[in-house]
Amino acid sequence: YAKAFLEKAQVSSEPLTVAMARELKRMVGVPFEPEDFDWSKVPDHLKITFRVVDERRRKLAEDKDLEALKLRLKPKARKALSRAAAASAERAGGVSLERSGLTDWTIGTLPRVFETRRAGQPVKAYPALVDDGDTVSVRLFDTEAEQAEAMWRGTRRLLLRNIPVNPAKFASDRLTNQQKLALSANPHSSMQALFDDCATAAADRLIADHGGPVWDEESYRKLFDTVRAEIVDLTVRTVGQVQQVLAAWQACERRLKGVRSPALLANLADVRQQLDALVKPGFVTEAGIRRLPDLMRYLVAADRRLQQMPVNVQRDTTRMQKVHEMQDEYAWLLEQLPQGRPVPERVREIRWMIEELRVSYFAHALGTAYPVSDKRIVKAIDAALA
């Protein structure tokens, strides 16, 4: 079978286990999955050894796991990129690409790619704005995915720190004492933290609506003017939506505490885990404004589940186990991704597919945002690995 596989196999970017599973299924008609193969059983002498050397060919590090090697050497790689950028700027008689302590866009045009040569080898890096808290900086990243994530956060920080009216404070001042009392029970460290979360989510929505982060000063000024004009009203509207979400969360929390039965301990622990994952510090920005109505629906579904749970424990347990199977599949998928790198959007979306699956199982009458099933989730996981 190994010989037959090698005769058919084509060199490609897909994982070896995916190709083996497909070809073995074709050969013998028995279904195989990529995860059926256990890499830990492959002897080390049959695995490639990846070695990193310096300009004099001296070994710096080596490992059988390329991604682990990259992660271990990431700090050194960052320093090397910084030195290369500084040396390149010095040769050109200009200012270093990497900057810190920026409070406004004073960097002209930020290049999407930085290229130079080091020890005769081509070096490529990806500059981006980085959120440092109250200021931003320009740093170099070794992948476009890291660049994209940093650039979004850095752009958002620069916009928010320069808007003359604090949208979070403005939203807070517009609320009645009754509304503030309703919002006081939240997972954040303070009311101000909740309002800041809403303002950050509003900034994200406006940045997305207007094409995402920009790379030159003129485009930044246009984006800033747009965000400044709209963010206060959008933050106020977002706080109103969040108030409804928190009301549903509080109702669910009360019902969860009211259900007491030794036979339901595992089921109640599952709901507890779900609520903690849905409503936590920073949940508004994490979910995004677009998903707040969905978040509301997930909480209502959890509340209805708690109402029905004592009536039919076995049915609830069976459905819960199916959800856990999908959660395990998703956890396995996350383990396959390179450590220390941003999780791709299509992978993050699967996490929300599992929430939709919960709605279909425990509160079908509420409806789902799209057709969902365990098979569709498994298919999405397979597509994410392709």
Coordinates of N, CA and C in Angstrom, one line a residue, residues 5-126:
F5 N 0.7 4.0 -2.9 CA 0.5 5.4 -2.6 C 1.5 6.3 -3.2
L6 N 2.8 5.9 -3.0 CA 3.9 6.8 -3.6 C 3.8 6.9 -5.1
E7 N 3.3 5.9 -5.7 CA 3.2 6.0 -7.2 C 2.1 6.9 -7.6
K8 N 1.1 7.1 -6.8 CA 0.0 8.0 -7.1 C 0.2 9.4 -6.5
A9 N 0.9 9.5 -5.5 CA 1.0 10.8 -4.7 C 1.6 11.9 -5.6
Q10 N 1.1 13.1 -5.4 CA 1.6 14.3 -6.1 C 2.1 15.2 -5.1
V11 N 3.2 15.9 -5.4 CA 3.8 16.9 -4.4 C 2.8 18.1 -4.4
S12 N 2.4 18.4 -3.2 CA 1.4 19.6 -3.1 C 1.6 20.2 -1.7
S13 N 0.8 21.2 -1.4 CA 0.9 21.9 -0.1 C 0.0 21.3 0.9
E14 N -0.8 20.3 0.5 CA -1.7 19.7 1.5 C -1.0 18.8 2.5
P15 N -1.4 18.6 3.7 CA -0.8 17.7 4.7 C -0.7 16.3 4.1
L16 N 0.4 15.6 4.5 CA 0.6 14.2 4.1 C -0.6 13.3 4.5
T17 N -1.0 13.5 5.7 CA -2.1 12.7 6.3 C -3.4 12.8 5.5
V18 N -3.7 14.0 5.0 CA -4.9 14.3 4.2 C -4.8 13.5 2.9
A19 N -3.6 13.5 2.2 CA -3.4 12.8 1.0 C -3.5 11.3 1.2
M20 N -2.9 10.8 2.3 CA -2.9 9.4 2.6 C -4.3 8.9 2.9
A21 N -5.1 9.6 3.7 CA -6.5 9.3 4.0 C -7.3 9.1 2.7
R22 N -7.1 10.1 1.8 CA -7.9 10.1 0.6 C -7.6 8.9 -0.3
E23 N -6.2 8.7 -0.5 CA -5.8 7.6 -1.4 C -6.1 6.2 -0.8
L24 N -6.0 6.0 0.5 CA -6.3 4.7 1.1 C -7.8 4.4 1.0
K25 N -8.6 5.5 1.2 CA -10.0 5.3 1.0 C -10.4 4.9 -0.4
R26 N -9.7 5.5 -1.4 CA -9.9 5.1 -2.8 C -9.5 3.7 -3.1
M27 N -8.3 3.3 -2.5 CA -7.8 2.0 -2.7 C -8.6 0.8 -2.1
V28 N -9.1 1.0 -0.9 CA -9.7 -0.1 -0.2 C -11.2 0.1 0.1
G29 N -11.7 1.3 -0.1 CA -13.1 1.6 0.1 C -13.4 1.8 1.6
V30 N -12.5 1.8 2.5 CA -12.7 2.0 3.9 C -12.5 3.5 4.2
P31 N -13.4 4.1 4.9 CA -13.2 5.5 5.2 C -12.0 5.8 6.2
F32 N -11.1 6.7 5.8 CA -10.0 7.1 6.7 C -10.1 8.6 6.9
E33 N -9.6 9.0 8.0 CA -9.6 10.5 8.3 C -8.1 10.8 8.6
P34 N -7.7 12.1 8.3 CA -6.3 12.5 8.6 C -5.9 12.3 10.0
E35 N -6.8 12.4 11.0 CA -6.4 12.3 12.4 C -6.3 10.8 12.8
D36 N -6.6 9.9 11.8 CA -6.4 8.5 12.2 C -4.9 8.1 12.2
F37 N -4.0 9.0 11.7 CA -2.6 8.7 11.6 C -1.9 9.4 12.8
D38 N -1.1 8.7 13.5 CA -0.5 9.2 14.8 C 1.0 9.5 14.5
W39 N 1.3 10.7 14.4 CA 2.7 11.1 14.1 C 3.7 10.7 15.2
S40 N 3.2 10.6 16.4 CA 4.1 10.2 17.5 C 4.6 8.8 17.4
K41 N 4.0 8.0 16.5 CA 4.5 6.6 16.3 C 5.6 6.5 15.2
V42 N 5.8 7.7 14.6 CA 6.9 7.7 13.5 C 8.2 7.9 14.2
P43 N 9.2 7.0 14.0 CA 10.5 7.1 14.6 C 11.2 8.4 14.2
D44 N 11.9 9.0 15.2 CA 12.6 10.3 14.9 C 13.5 10.3 13.7
H45 N 14.1 9.1 13.4 CA 15.1 9.1 12.3 C 14.4 9.2 11.0
L46 N 13.1 9.0 11.0 CA 12.3 9.2 9.7 C 11.7 10.6 9.6
K47 N 11.9 11.4 10.5 CA 11.4 12.8 10.5 C 12.6 13.7 10.0
I48 N 12.2 14.8 9.3 CA 13.2 15.8 8.9 C 13.7 16.5 10.1
T49 N 14.9 16.8 10.1 CA 15.5 17.7 11.1 C 15.7 19.1 10.5
F50 N 15.1 20.1 11.1 CA 15.3 21.4 10.7 C 16.3 22.1 11.5
R51 N 17.3 22.7 10.8 CA 18.4 23.4 11.6 C 18.6 24.8 11.1
V52 N 18.8 25.7 12.1 CA 19.0 27.1 11.8 C 20.5 27.4 12.0
V53 N 21.1 28.0 11.0 CA 22.6 28.3 11.2 C 22.8 29.8 11.0
D54 N 23.9 30.3 11.5 CA 24.2 31.7 11.3 C 25.1 31.9 10.0
E55 N 25.6 33.2 9.8 CA 26.3 33.5 8.6 C 27.6 32.6 8.4
R56 N 28.1 32.1 9.5 CA 29.3 31.2 9.5 C 29.0 29.8 9.5
R57 N 27.7 29.5 9.2 CA 27.2 28.1 9.2 C 27.2 27.4 10.6
R58 N 27.3 28.2 11.6 CA 27.3 27.6 13.0 C 25.8 27.4 13.4
K59 N 25.6 26.2 14.0 CA 24.2 25.8 14.4 C 23.7 26.7 15.5
L60 N 22.6 27.3 15.3 CA 21.9 28.1 16.4 C 20.9 27.2 17.1
A61 N 20.1 26.4 16.3 CA 19.1 25.6 17.0 C 18.6 24.6 15.9
E62 N 18.0 23.5 16.4 CA 17.4 22.5 15.5 C 16.3 21.8 16.2
D63 N 15.4 21.3 15.4 CA 14.2 20.6 16.0 C 13.5 19.8 14.9
K64 N 12.8 18.8 15.3 CA 12.0 18.0 14.4 C 10.7 18.7 14.0
D65 N 10.3 19.6 14.8 CA 9.1 20.4 14.6 C 9.4 21.8 14.1
L66 N 9.1 22.1 12.9 CA 9.5 23.3 12.3 C 8.8 24.5 13.0
E67 N 7.5 24.3 13.2 CA 6.8 25.4 13.9 C 7.3 25.7 15.3
A68 N 7.6 24.6 16.0 CA 8.2 24.8 17.4 C 9.5 25.5 17.3
L69 N 10.3 25.2 16.3 CA 11.6 25.9 16.1 C 11.4 27.4 15.8
K70 N 10.5 27.7 14.9 CA 10.2 29.1 14.6 C 9.7 29.8 15.9
L71 N 8.9 29.2 16.7 CA 8.4 29.9 17.9 C 9.5 30.1 18.9
R72 N 10.4 29.1 19.0 CA 11.5 29.3 19.9 C 12.5 30.4 19.5
L73 N 12.6 30.6 18.2 CA 13.6 31.5 17.7 C 12.9 32.9 17.4
K74 N 11.7 33.0 17.7 CA 10.9 34.2 17.3 C 11.6 35.5 17.9
P75 N 11.9 35.5 19.2 CA 12.5 36.8 19.8 C 13.8 37.1 19.0
K76 N 14.7 36.1 18.7 CA 15.9 36.4 18.0 C 15.6 36.9 16.6
A77 N 14.6 36.3 16.0 CA 14.3 36.7 14.6 C 13.8 38.1 14.6
R78 N 13.0 38.5 15.6 CA 12.5 39.9 15.7 C 13.7 40.9 15.8
K79 N 14.6 40.5 16.7 CA 15.8 41.4 16.9 C 16.6 41.5 15.6
A80 N 16.7 40.4 14.9 CA 17.5 40.4 13.6 C 16.8 41.3 12.6
L81 N 15.5 41.2 12.5 CA 14.7 42.0 11.6 C 14.9 43.5 11.9
S82 N 14.8 43.8 13.2 CA 15.0 45.2 13.7 C 16.4 45.7 13.3
R83 N 17.4 44.9 13.5 CA 18.8 45.4 13.1 C 18.9 45.5 11.6
A84 N 18.3 44.6 10.9 CA 18.3 44.7 9.4 C 17.6 46.0 8.9
A85 N 16.5 46.3 9.5 CA 15.8 47.6 9.2 C 16.6 48.8 9.5
A86 N 17.2 48.8 10.7 CA 18.0 50.0 11.1 C 19.2 50.1 10.2
A87 N 19.8 49.0 9.8 CA 21.0 49.1 9.0 C 20.6 49.6 7.6
S88 N 19.5 49.1 7.1 CA 19.0 49.6 5.8 C 18.7 51.0 5.7
A89 N 18.1 51.5 6.8 CA 17.7 53.0 6.9 C 19.0 53.8 7.0
E90 N 20.0 53.3 7.7 CA 21.3 54.0 7.9 C 22.0 54.2 6.5
R91 N 22.0 53.1 5.8 CA 22.6 53.1 4.5 C 21.9 54.1 3.5
A92 N 20.6 54.2 3.7 CA 19.9 55.1 2.8 C 19.8 56.5 3.3
G93 N 20.4 56.7 4.5 CA 20.4 58.0 5.1 C 19.1 58.5 5.6
G94 N 18.2 57.6 5.9 CA 16.8 57.9 6.4 C 16.6 57.5 7.8
V95 N 15.3 57.6 8.2 CA 14.9 57.3 9.6 C 14.5 55.8 9.6
S96 N 14.8 55.2 10.7 CA 14.5 53.7 10.8 C 13.0 53.5 10.7
L97 N 12.7 52.4 10.0 CA 11.3 52.1 9.8 C 10.6 51.9 11.2
E98 N 11.2 51.2 12.1 CA 10.6 51.0 13.4 C 10.7 52.2 14.3
R99 N 9.5 52.6 14.8 CA 9.3 53.8 15.6 C 8.6 53.4 16.9
S100 N 8.6 54.2 17.9 CA 7.8 54.0 19.1 C 7.3 55.3 19.7
G101 N 6.3 55.2 20.6 CA 5.8 56.4 21.2 C 5.0 57.3 20.3
L102 N 4.4 56.8 19.2 CA 3.6 57.6 18.3 C 2.3 57.9 18.9
T103 N 1.9 59.2 18.8 CA 0.6 59.6 19.2 C -0.3 60.1 18.1
D104 N 0.2 60.1 16.9 CA -0.6 60.5 15.7 C 0.1 59.9 14.5
W105 N -0.5 60.0 13.4 CA 0.1 59.4 12.1 C 1.2 60.4 11.6
T106 N 2.4 60.1 11.9 CA 3.5 61.0 11.5 C 4.6 60.2 10.8
I107 N 4.1 59.1 10.1 CA 5.1 58.2 9.5 C 5.0 58.2 8.0
G108 N 4.2 59.2 7.4 CA 4.1 59.2 5.9 C 3.4 58.0 5.4
T109 N 4.0 57.2 4.5 CA 3.4 56.0 4.0 C 4.1 54.8 4.6
L110 N 3.3 53.9 5.2 CA 3.9 52.7 5.8 C 3.9 51.6 4.7
P111 N 5.1 51.1 4.4 CA 5.2 50.1 3.3 C 4.5 48.8 3.8
R112 N 3.9 48.1 2.9 CA 3.3 46.8 3.2 C 4.4 45.7 3.5
V113 N 5.5 45.8 2.7 CA 6.6 44.8 2.8 C 7.9 45.5 3.0
F114 N 8.8 45.0 3.8 CA 10.1 45.5 3.9 C 11.1 44.4 3.4
E115 N 11.9 44.7 2.5 CA 12.8 43.7 1.9 C 14.3 44.3 1.9
T116 N 15.2 43.4 2.3 CA 16.6 43.7 2.3 C 17.4 42.4 2.2
R117 N 18.7 42.5 2.3 CA 19.5 41.3 2.3 C 20.4 41.3 3.5
R118 N 20.6 40.1 4.1 CA 21.4 39.9 5.3 C 22.3 38.7 5.1
A119 N 23.6 38.9 5.2 CA 24.5 37.8 4.9 C 24.3 37.1 3.6
G120 N 23.9 38.0 2.6 CA 23.8 37.5 1.3 C 22.4 36.8 1.0
Q121 N 21.6 36.8 2.0 CA 20.3 36.1 1.9 C 19.1 37.2 1.9
P122 N 18.1 37.0 1.1 CA 17.0 37.9 1.1 C 16.2 37.8 2.4
V123 N 15.9 39.0 2.9 CA 15.1 39.1 4.2 C 13.8 39.9 3.9
K124 N 12.7 39.3 4.2 CA 11.4 39.9 4.0 C 10.6 40.0 5.3
A125 N 10.1 41.2 5.6 CA 9.3 41.4 6.9 C 8.1 42.3 6.5
Y126 N 7.2 42.3 7.5 CA 5.9 43.0 7.3 C 5.7 44.1 8.4

